[in-house]
PDB file of N, CA and C in Angstrom:
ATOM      1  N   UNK A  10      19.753   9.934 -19.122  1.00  0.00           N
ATOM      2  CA  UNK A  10      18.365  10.284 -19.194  1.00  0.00           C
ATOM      3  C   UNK A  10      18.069  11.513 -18.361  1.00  0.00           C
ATOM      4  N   UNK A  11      17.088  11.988 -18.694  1.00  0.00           N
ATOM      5  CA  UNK A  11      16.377  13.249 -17.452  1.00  0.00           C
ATOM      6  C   UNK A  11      15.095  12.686 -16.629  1.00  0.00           C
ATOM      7  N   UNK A  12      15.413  13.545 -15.458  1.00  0.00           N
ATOM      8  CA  UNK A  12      14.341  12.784 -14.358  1.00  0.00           C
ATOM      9  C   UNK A  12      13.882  14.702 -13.849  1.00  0.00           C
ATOM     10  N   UNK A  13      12.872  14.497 -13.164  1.00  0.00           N
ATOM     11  CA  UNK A  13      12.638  15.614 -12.227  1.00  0.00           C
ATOM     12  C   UNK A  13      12.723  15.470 -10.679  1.00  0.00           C
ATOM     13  N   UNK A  14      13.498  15.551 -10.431  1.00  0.00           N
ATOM     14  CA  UNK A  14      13.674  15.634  -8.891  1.00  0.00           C
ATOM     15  C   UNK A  14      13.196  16.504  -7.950  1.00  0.00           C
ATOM     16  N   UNK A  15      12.868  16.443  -6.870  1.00  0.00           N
ATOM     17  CA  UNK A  15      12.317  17.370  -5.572  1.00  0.00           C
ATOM     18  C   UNK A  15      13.067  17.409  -4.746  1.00  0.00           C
ATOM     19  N   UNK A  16      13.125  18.058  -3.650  1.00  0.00           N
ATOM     20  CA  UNK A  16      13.702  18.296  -2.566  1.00  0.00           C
ATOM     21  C   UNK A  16      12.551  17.816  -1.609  1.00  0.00           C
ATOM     22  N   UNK A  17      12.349  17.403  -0.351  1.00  0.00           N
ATOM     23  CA  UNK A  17      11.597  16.860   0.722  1.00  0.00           C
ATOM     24  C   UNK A  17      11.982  17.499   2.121  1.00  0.00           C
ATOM     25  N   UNK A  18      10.979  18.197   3.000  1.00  0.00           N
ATOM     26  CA  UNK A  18      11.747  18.260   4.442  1.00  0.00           C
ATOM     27  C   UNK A  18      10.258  17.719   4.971  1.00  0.00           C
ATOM     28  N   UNK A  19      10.673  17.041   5.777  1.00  0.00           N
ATOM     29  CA  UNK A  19       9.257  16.482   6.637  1.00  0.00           C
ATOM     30  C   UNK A  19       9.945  16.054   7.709  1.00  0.00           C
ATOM     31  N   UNK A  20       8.875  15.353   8.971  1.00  0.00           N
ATOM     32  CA  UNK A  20       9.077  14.766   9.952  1.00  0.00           C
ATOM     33  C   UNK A  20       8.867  13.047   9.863  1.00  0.00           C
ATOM     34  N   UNK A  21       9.817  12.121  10.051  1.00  0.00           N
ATOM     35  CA  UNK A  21       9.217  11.241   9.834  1.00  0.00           C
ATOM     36  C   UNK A  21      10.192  10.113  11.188  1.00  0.00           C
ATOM     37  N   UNK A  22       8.679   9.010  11.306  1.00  0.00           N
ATOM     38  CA  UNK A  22       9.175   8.205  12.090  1.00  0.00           C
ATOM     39  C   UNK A  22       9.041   6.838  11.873  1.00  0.00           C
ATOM     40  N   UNK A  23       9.822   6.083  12.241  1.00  0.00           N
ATOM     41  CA  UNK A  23      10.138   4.776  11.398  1.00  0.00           C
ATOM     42  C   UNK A  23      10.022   4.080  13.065  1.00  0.00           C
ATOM     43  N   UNK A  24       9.305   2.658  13.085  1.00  0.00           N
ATOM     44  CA  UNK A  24       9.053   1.871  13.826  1.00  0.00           C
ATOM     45  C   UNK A  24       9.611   0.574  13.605  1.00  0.00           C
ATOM     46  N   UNK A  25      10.460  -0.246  14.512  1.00  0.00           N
ATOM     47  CA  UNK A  25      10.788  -1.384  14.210  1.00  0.00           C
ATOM     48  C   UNK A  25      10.348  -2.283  14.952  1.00  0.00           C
ATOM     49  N   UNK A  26       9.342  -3.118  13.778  1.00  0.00           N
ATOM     50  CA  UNK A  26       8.817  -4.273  14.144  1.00  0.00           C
ATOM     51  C   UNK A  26       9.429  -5.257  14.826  1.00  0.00           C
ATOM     52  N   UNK A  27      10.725  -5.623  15.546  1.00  0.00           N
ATOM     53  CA  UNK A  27      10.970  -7.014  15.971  1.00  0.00           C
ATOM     54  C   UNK A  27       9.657  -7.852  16.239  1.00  0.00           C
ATOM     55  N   UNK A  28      10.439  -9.214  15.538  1.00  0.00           N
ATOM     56  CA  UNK A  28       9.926 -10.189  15.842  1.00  0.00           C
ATOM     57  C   UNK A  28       8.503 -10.189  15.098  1.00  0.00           C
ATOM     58  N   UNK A  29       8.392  -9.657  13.582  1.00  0.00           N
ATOM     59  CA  UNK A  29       7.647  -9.585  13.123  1.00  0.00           C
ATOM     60  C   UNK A  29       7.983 -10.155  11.316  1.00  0.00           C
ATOM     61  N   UNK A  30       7.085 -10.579  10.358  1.00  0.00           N
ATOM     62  CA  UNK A  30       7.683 -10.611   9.310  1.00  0.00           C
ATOM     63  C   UNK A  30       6.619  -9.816   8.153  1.00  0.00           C
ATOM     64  N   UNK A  31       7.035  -9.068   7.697  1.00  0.00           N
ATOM     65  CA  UNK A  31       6.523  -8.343   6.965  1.00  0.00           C
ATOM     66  C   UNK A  31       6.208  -8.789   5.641  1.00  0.00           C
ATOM     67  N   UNK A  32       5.406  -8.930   4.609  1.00  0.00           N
ATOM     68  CA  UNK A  32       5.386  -9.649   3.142  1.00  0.00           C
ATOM     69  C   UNK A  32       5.742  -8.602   2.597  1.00  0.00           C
ATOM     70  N   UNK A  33       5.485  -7.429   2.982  1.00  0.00           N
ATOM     71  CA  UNK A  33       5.448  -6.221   1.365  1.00  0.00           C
ATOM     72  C   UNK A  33       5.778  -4.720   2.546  1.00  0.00           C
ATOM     73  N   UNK A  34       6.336  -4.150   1.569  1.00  0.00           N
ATOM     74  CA  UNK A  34       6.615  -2.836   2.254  1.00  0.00           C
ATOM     75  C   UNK A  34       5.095  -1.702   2.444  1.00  0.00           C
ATOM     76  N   UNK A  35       5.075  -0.940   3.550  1.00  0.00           N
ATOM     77  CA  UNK A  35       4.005  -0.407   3.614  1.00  0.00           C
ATOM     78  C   UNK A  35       4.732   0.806   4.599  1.00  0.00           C
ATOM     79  N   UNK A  36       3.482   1.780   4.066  1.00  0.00           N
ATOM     80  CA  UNK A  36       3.615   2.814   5.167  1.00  0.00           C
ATOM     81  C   UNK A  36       2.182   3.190   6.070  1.00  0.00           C
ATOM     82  N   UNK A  37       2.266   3.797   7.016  1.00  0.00           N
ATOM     83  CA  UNK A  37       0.581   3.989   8.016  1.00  0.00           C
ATOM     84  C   UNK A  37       1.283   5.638   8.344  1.00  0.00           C
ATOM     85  N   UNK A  38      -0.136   6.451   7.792  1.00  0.00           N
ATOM     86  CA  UNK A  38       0.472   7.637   8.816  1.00  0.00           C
ATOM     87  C   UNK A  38      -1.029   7.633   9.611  1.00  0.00           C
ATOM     88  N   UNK A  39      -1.299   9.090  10.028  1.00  0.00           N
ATOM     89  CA  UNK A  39      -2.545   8.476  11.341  1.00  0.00           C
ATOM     90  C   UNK A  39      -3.924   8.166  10.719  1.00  0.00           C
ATOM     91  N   UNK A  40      -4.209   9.321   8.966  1.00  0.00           N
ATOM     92  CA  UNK A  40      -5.129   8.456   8.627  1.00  0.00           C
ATOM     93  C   UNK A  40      -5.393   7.424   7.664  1.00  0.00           C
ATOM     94  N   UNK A  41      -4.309   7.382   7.193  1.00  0.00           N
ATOM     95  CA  UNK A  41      -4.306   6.163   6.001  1.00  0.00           C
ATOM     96  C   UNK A  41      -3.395   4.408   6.004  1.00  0.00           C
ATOM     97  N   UNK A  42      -3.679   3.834   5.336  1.00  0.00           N
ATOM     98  CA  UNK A  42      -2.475   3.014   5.450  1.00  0.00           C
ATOM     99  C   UNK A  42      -2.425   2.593   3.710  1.00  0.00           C
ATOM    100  N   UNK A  43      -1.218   2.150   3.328  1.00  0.00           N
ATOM    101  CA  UNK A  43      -0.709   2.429   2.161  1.00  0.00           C
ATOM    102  C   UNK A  43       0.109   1.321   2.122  1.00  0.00           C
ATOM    103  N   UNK A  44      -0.064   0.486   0.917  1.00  0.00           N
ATOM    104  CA  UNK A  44       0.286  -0.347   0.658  1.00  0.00           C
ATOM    105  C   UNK A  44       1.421  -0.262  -0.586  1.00  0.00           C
ATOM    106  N   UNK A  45       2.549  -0.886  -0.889  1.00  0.00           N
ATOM    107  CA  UNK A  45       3.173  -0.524  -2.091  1.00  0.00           C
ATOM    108  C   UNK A  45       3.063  -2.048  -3.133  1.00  0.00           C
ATOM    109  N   UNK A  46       3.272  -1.300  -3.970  1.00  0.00           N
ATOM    110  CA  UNK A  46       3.406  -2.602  -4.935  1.00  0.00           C
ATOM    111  C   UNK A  46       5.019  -2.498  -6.537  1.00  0.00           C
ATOM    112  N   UNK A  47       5.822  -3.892  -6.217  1.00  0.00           N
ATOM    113  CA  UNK A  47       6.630  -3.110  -7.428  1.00  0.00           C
ATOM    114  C   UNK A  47       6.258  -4.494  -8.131  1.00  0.00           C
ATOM    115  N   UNK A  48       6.556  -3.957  -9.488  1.00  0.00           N
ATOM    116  CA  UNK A  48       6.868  -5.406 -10.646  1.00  0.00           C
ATOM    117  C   UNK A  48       7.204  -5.013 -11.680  1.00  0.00           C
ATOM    118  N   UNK A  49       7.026  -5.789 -12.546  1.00  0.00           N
ATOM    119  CA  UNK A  49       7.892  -5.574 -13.756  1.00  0.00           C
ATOM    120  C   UNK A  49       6.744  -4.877 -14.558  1.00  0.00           C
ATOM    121  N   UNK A  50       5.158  -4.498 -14.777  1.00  0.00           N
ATOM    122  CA  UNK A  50       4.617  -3.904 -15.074  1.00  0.00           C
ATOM    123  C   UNK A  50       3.748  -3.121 -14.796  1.00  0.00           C
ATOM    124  N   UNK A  51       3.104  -1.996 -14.687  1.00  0.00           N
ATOM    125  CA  UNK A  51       2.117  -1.269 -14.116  1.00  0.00           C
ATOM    126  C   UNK A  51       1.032  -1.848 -13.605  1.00  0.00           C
ATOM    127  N   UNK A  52       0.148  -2.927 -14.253  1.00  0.00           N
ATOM    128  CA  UNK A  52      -0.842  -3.802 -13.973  1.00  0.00           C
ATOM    129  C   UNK A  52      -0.361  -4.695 -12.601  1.00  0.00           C
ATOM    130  N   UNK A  53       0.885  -5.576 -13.279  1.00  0.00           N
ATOM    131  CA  UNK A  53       1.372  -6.050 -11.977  1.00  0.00           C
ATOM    132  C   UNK A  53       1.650  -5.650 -11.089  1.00  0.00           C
ATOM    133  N   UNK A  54       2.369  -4.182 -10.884  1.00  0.00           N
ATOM    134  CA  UNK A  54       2.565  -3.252  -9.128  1.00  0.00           C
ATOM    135  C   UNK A  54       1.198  -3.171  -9.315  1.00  0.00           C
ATOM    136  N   UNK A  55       0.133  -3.012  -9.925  1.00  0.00           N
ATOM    137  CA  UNK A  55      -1.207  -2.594  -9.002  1.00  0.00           C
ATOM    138  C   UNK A  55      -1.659  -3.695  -8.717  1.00  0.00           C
ATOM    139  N   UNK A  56      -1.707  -4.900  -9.022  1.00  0.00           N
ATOM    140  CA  UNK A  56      -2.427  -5.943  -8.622  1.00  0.00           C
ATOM    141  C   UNK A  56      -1.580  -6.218  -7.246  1.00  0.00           C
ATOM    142  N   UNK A  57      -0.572  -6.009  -7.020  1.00  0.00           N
ATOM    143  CA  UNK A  57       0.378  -6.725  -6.072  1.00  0.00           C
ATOM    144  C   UNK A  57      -0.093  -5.485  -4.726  1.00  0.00           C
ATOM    145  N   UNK A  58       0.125  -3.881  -5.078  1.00  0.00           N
ATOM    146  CA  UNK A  58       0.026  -3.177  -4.362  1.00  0.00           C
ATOM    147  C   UNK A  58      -1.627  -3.671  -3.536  1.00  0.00           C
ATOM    148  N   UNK A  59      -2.571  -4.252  -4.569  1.00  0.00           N
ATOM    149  CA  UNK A  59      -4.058  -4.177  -3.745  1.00  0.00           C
ATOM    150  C   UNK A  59      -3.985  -5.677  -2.947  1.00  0.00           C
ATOM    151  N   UNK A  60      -3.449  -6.368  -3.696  1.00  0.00           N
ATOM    152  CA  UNK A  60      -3.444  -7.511  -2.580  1.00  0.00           C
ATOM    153  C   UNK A  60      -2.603  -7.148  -1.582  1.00  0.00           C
ATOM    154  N   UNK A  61      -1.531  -6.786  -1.453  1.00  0.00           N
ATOM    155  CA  UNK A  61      -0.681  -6.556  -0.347  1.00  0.00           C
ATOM    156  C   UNK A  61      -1.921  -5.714   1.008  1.00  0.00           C
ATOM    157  N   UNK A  62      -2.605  -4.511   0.514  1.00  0.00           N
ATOM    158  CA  UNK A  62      -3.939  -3.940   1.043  1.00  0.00           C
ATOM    159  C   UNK A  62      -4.576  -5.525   1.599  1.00  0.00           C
ATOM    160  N   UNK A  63      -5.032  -5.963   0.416  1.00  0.00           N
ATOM    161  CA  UNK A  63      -6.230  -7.038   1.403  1.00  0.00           C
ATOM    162  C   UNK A  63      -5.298  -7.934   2.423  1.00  0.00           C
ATOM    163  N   UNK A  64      -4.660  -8.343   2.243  1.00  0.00           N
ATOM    164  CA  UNK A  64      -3.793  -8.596   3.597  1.00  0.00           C
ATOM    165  C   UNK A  64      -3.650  -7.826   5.123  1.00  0.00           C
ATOM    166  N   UNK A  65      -3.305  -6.655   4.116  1.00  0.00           N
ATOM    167  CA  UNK A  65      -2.892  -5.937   5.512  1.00  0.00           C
ATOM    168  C   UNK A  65      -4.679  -5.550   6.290  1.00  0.00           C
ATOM    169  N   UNK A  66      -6.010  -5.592   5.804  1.00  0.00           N
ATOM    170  CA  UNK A  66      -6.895  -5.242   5.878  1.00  0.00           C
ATOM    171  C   UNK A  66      -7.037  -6.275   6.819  1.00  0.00           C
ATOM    172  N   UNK A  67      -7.121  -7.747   6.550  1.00  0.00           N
ATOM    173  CA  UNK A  67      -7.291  -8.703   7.161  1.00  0.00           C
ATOM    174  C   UNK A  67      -6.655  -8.711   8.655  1.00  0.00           C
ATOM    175  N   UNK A  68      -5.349  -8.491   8.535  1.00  0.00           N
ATOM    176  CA  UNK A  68      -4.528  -8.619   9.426  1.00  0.00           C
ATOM    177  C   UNK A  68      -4.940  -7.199  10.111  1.00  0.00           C
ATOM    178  N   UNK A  69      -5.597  -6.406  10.348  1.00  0.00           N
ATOM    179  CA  UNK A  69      -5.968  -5.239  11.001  1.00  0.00           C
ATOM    180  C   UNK A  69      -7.305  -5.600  11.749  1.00  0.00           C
ATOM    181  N   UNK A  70      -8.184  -6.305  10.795  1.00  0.00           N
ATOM    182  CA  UNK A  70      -9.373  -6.645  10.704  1.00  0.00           C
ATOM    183  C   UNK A  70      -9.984  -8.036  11.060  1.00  0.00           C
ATOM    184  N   UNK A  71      -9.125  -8.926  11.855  1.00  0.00           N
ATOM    185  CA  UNK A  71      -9.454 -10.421  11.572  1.00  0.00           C
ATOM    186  C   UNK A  71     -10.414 -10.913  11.188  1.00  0.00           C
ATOM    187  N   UNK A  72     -12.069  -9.782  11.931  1.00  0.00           N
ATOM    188  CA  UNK A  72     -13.305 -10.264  11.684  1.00  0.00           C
ATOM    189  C   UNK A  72     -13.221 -11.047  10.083  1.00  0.00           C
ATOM    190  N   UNK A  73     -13.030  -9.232   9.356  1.00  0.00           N
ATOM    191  CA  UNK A  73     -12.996 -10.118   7.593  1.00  0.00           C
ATOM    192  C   UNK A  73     -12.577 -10.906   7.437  1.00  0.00           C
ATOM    193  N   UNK A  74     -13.243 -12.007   6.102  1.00  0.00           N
ATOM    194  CA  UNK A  74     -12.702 -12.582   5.596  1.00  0.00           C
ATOM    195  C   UNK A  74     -12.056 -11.786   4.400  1.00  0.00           C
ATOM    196  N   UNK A  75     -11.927 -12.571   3.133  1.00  0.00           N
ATOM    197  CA  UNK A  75     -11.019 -11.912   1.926  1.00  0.00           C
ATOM    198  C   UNK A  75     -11.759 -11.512   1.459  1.00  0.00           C
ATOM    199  N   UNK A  76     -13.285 -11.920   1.252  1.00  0.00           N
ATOM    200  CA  UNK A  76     -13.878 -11.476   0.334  1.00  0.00           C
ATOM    201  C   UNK A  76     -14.538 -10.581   0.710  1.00  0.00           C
ATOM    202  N   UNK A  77     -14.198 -10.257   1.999  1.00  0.00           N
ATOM    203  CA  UNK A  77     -14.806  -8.811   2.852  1.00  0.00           C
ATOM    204  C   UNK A  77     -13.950  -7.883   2.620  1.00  0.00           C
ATOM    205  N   UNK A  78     -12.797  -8.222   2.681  1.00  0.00           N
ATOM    206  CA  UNK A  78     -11.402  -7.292   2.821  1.00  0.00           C
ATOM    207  C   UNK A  78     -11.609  -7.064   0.840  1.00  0.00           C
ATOM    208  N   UNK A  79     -11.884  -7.677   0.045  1.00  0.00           N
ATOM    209  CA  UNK A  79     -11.462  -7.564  -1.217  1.00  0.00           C
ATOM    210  C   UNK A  79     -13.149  -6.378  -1.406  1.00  0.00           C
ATOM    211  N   UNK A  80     -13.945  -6.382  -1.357  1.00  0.00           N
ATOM    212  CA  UNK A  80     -15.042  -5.664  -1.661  1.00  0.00           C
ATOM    213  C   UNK A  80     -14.724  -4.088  -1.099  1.00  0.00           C
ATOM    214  N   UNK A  81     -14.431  -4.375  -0.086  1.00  0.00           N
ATOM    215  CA  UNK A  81     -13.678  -2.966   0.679  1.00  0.00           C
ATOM    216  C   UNK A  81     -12.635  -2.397   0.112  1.00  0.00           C
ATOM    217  N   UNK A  82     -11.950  -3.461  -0.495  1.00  0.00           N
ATOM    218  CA  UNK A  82     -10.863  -2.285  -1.509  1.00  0.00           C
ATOM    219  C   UNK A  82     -11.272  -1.694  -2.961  1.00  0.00           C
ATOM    220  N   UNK A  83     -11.988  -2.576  -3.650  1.00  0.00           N
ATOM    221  CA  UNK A  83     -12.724  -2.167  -4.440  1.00  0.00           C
ATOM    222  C   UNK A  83     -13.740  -0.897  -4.594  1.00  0.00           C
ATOM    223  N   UNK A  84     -13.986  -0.530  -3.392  1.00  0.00           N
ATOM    224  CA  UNK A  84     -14.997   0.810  -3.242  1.00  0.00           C
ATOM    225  C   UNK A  84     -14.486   1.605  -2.478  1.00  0.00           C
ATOM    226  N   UNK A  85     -13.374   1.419  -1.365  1.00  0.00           N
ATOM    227  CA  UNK A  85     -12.764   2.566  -0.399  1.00  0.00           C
ATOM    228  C   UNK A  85     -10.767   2.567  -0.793  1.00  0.00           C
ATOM    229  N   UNK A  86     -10.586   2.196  -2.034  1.00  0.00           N
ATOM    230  CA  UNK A  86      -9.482   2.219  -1.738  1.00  0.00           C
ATOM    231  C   UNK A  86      -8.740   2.838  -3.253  1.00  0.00           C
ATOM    232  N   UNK A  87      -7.450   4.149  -3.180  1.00  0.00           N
ATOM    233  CA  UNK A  87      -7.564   4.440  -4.180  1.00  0.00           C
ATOM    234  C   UNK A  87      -6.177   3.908  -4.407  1.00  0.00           C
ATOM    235  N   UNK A  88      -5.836   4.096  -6.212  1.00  0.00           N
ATOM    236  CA  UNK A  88      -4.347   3.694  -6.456  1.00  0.00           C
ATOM    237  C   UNK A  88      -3.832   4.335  -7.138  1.00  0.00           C
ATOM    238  N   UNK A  89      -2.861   4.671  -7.223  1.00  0.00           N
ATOM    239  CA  UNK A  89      -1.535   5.296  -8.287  1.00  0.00           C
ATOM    240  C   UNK A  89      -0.232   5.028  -8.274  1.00  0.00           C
ATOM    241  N   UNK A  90      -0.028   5.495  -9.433  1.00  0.00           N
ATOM    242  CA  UNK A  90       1.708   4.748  -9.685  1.00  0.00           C
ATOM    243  C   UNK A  90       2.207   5.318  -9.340  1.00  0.00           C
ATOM    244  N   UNK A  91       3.560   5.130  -8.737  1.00  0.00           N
ATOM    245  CA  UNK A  91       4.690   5.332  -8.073  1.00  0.00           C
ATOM    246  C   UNK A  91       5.999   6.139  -9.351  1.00  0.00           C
ATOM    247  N   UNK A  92       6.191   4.802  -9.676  1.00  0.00           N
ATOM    248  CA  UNK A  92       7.327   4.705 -10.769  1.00  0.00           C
ATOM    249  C   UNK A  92       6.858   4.013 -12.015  1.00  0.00           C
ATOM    250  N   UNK A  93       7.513   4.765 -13.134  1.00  0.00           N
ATOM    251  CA  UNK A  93       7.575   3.675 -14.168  1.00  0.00           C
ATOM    252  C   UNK A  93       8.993   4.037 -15.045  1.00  0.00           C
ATOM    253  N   UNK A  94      10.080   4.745 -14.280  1.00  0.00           N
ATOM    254  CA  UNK A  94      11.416   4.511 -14.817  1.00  0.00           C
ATOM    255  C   UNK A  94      12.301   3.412 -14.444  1.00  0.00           C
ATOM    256  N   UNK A  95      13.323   3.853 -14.562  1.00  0.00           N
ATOM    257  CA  UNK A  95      14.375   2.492 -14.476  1.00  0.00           C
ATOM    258  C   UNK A  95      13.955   1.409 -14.326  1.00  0.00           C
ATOM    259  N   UNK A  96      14.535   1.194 -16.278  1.00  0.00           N
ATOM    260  CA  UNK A  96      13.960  -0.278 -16.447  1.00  0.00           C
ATOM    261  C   UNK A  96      13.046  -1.002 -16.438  1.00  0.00           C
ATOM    262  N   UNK A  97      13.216  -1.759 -15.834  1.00  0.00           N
ATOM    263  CA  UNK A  97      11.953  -2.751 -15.921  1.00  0.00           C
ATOM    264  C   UNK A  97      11.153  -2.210 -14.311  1.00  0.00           C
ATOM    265  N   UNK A  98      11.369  -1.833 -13.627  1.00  0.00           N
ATOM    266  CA  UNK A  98      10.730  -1.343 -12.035  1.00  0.00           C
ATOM    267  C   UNK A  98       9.769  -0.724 -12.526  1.00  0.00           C
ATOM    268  N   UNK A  99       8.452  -0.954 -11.944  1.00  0.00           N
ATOM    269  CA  UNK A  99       7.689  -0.087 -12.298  1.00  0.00           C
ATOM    270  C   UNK A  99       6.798  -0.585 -10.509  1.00  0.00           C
ATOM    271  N   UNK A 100       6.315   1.150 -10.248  1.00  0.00           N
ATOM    272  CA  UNK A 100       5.373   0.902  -9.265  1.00  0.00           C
ATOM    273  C   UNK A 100       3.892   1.511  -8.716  1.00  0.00           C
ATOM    274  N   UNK A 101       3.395   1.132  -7.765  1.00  0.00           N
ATOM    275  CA  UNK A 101       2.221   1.313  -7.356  1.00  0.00           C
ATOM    276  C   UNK A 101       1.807   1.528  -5.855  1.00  0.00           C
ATOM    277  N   UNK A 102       0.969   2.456  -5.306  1.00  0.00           N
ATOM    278  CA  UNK A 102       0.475   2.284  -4.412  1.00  0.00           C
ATOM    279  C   UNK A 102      -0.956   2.110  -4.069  1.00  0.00           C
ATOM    280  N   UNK A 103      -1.564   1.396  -2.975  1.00  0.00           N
ATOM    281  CA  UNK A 103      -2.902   1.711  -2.709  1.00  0.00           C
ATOM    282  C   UNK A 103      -2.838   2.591  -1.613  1.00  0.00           C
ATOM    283  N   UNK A 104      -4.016   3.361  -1.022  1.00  0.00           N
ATOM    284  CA  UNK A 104      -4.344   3.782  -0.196  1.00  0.00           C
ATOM    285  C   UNK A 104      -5.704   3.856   0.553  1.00  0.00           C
ATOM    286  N   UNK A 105      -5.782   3.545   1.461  1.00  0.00           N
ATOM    287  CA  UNK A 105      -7.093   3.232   2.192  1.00  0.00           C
ATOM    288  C   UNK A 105      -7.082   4.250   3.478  1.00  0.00           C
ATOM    289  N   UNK A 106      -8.817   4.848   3.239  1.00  0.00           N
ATOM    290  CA  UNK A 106      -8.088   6.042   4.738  1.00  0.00           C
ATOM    291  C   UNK A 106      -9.374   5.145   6.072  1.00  0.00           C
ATOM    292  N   UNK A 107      -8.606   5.175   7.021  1.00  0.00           N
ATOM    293  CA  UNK A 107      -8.695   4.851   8.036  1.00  0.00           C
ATOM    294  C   UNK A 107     -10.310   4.118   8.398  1.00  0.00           C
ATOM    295  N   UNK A 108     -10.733   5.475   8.043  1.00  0.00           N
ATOM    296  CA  UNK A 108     -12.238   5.806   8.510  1.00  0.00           C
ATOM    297  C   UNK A 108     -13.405   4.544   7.938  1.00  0.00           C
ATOM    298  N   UNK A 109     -12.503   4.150   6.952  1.00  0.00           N
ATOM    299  CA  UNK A 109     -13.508   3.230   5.916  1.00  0.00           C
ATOM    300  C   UNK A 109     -13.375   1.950   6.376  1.00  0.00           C
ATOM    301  N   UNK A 110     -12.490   1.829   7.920  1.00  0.00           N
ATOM    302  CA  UNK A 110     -12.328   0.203   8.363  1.00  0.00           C
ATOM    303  C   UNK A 110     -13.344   0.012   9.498  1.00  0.00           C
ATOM    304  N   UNK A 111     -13.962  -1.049   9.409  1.00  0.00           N
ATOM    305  CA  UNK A 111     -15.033  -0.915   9.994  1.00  0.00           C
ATOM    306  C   UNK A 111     -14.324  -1.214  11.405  1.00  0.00           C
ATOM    307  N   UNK A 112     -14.946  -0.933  13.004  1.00  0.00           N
ATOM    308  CA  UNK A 112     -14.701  -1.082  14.321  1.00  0.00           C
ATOM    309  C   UNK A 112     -13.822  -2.237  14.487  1.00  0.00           C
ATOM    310  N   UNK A 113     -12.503  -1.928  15.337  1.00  0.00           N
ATOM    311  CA  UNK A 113     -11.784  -3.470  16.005  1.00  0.00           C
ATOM    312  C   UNK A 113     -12.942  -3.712  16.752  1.00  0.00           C
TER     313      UNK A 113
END
């Protein structure tokens, strides 16, 4: 098959959680945090990518509940696909920028 590939140079830093358990892969840079989502269909990485968000919202946020954390993604949070080659993988991310979480 043909793909388009890039080249990448950036700075990047990777943090290890010990003693932590993670449900879903994510990334945070200083203003966003980003949730991923994979599955076997586009619908499914996005549904998975936004819940993985209301989780991580919660868990940032304890005040919220879900249905605080779920209204907040619905209006501050955007998504796009990742992947939809190889195979059956197909993926998604959300992104939420910082600013839109209300005060620890």
């Amino acid at each position: 098959g043909t793909a388009l590939e890039t080249a990448l140079t950036g700075t990047f830093r990777f943090t290890l959680l010990k003693n932590q358990h993670l449900n879903a892969t994510r990334a945070e840079t200083q203003n966003e945090l980003i949730a991923i989502g994979i599955d076997e269909t586009v619908d499914k990485a996005v549904e998975t990518a936004l819940q993985h968000m209301v989780e991580w919202i919660m868990e940032e946020r304890p005040s919220l509940s879900q249905v605080d954390a779920e209204c907040l993604c619905s209006v501050a949070t955007d998504v796009a696909v990742t992947q939809v080659v190889n195979g059956a993988t197909r993926g998604a991310h959300a992104v939420i920028q910082k600013r839109h979480l209300p005060p620890k």
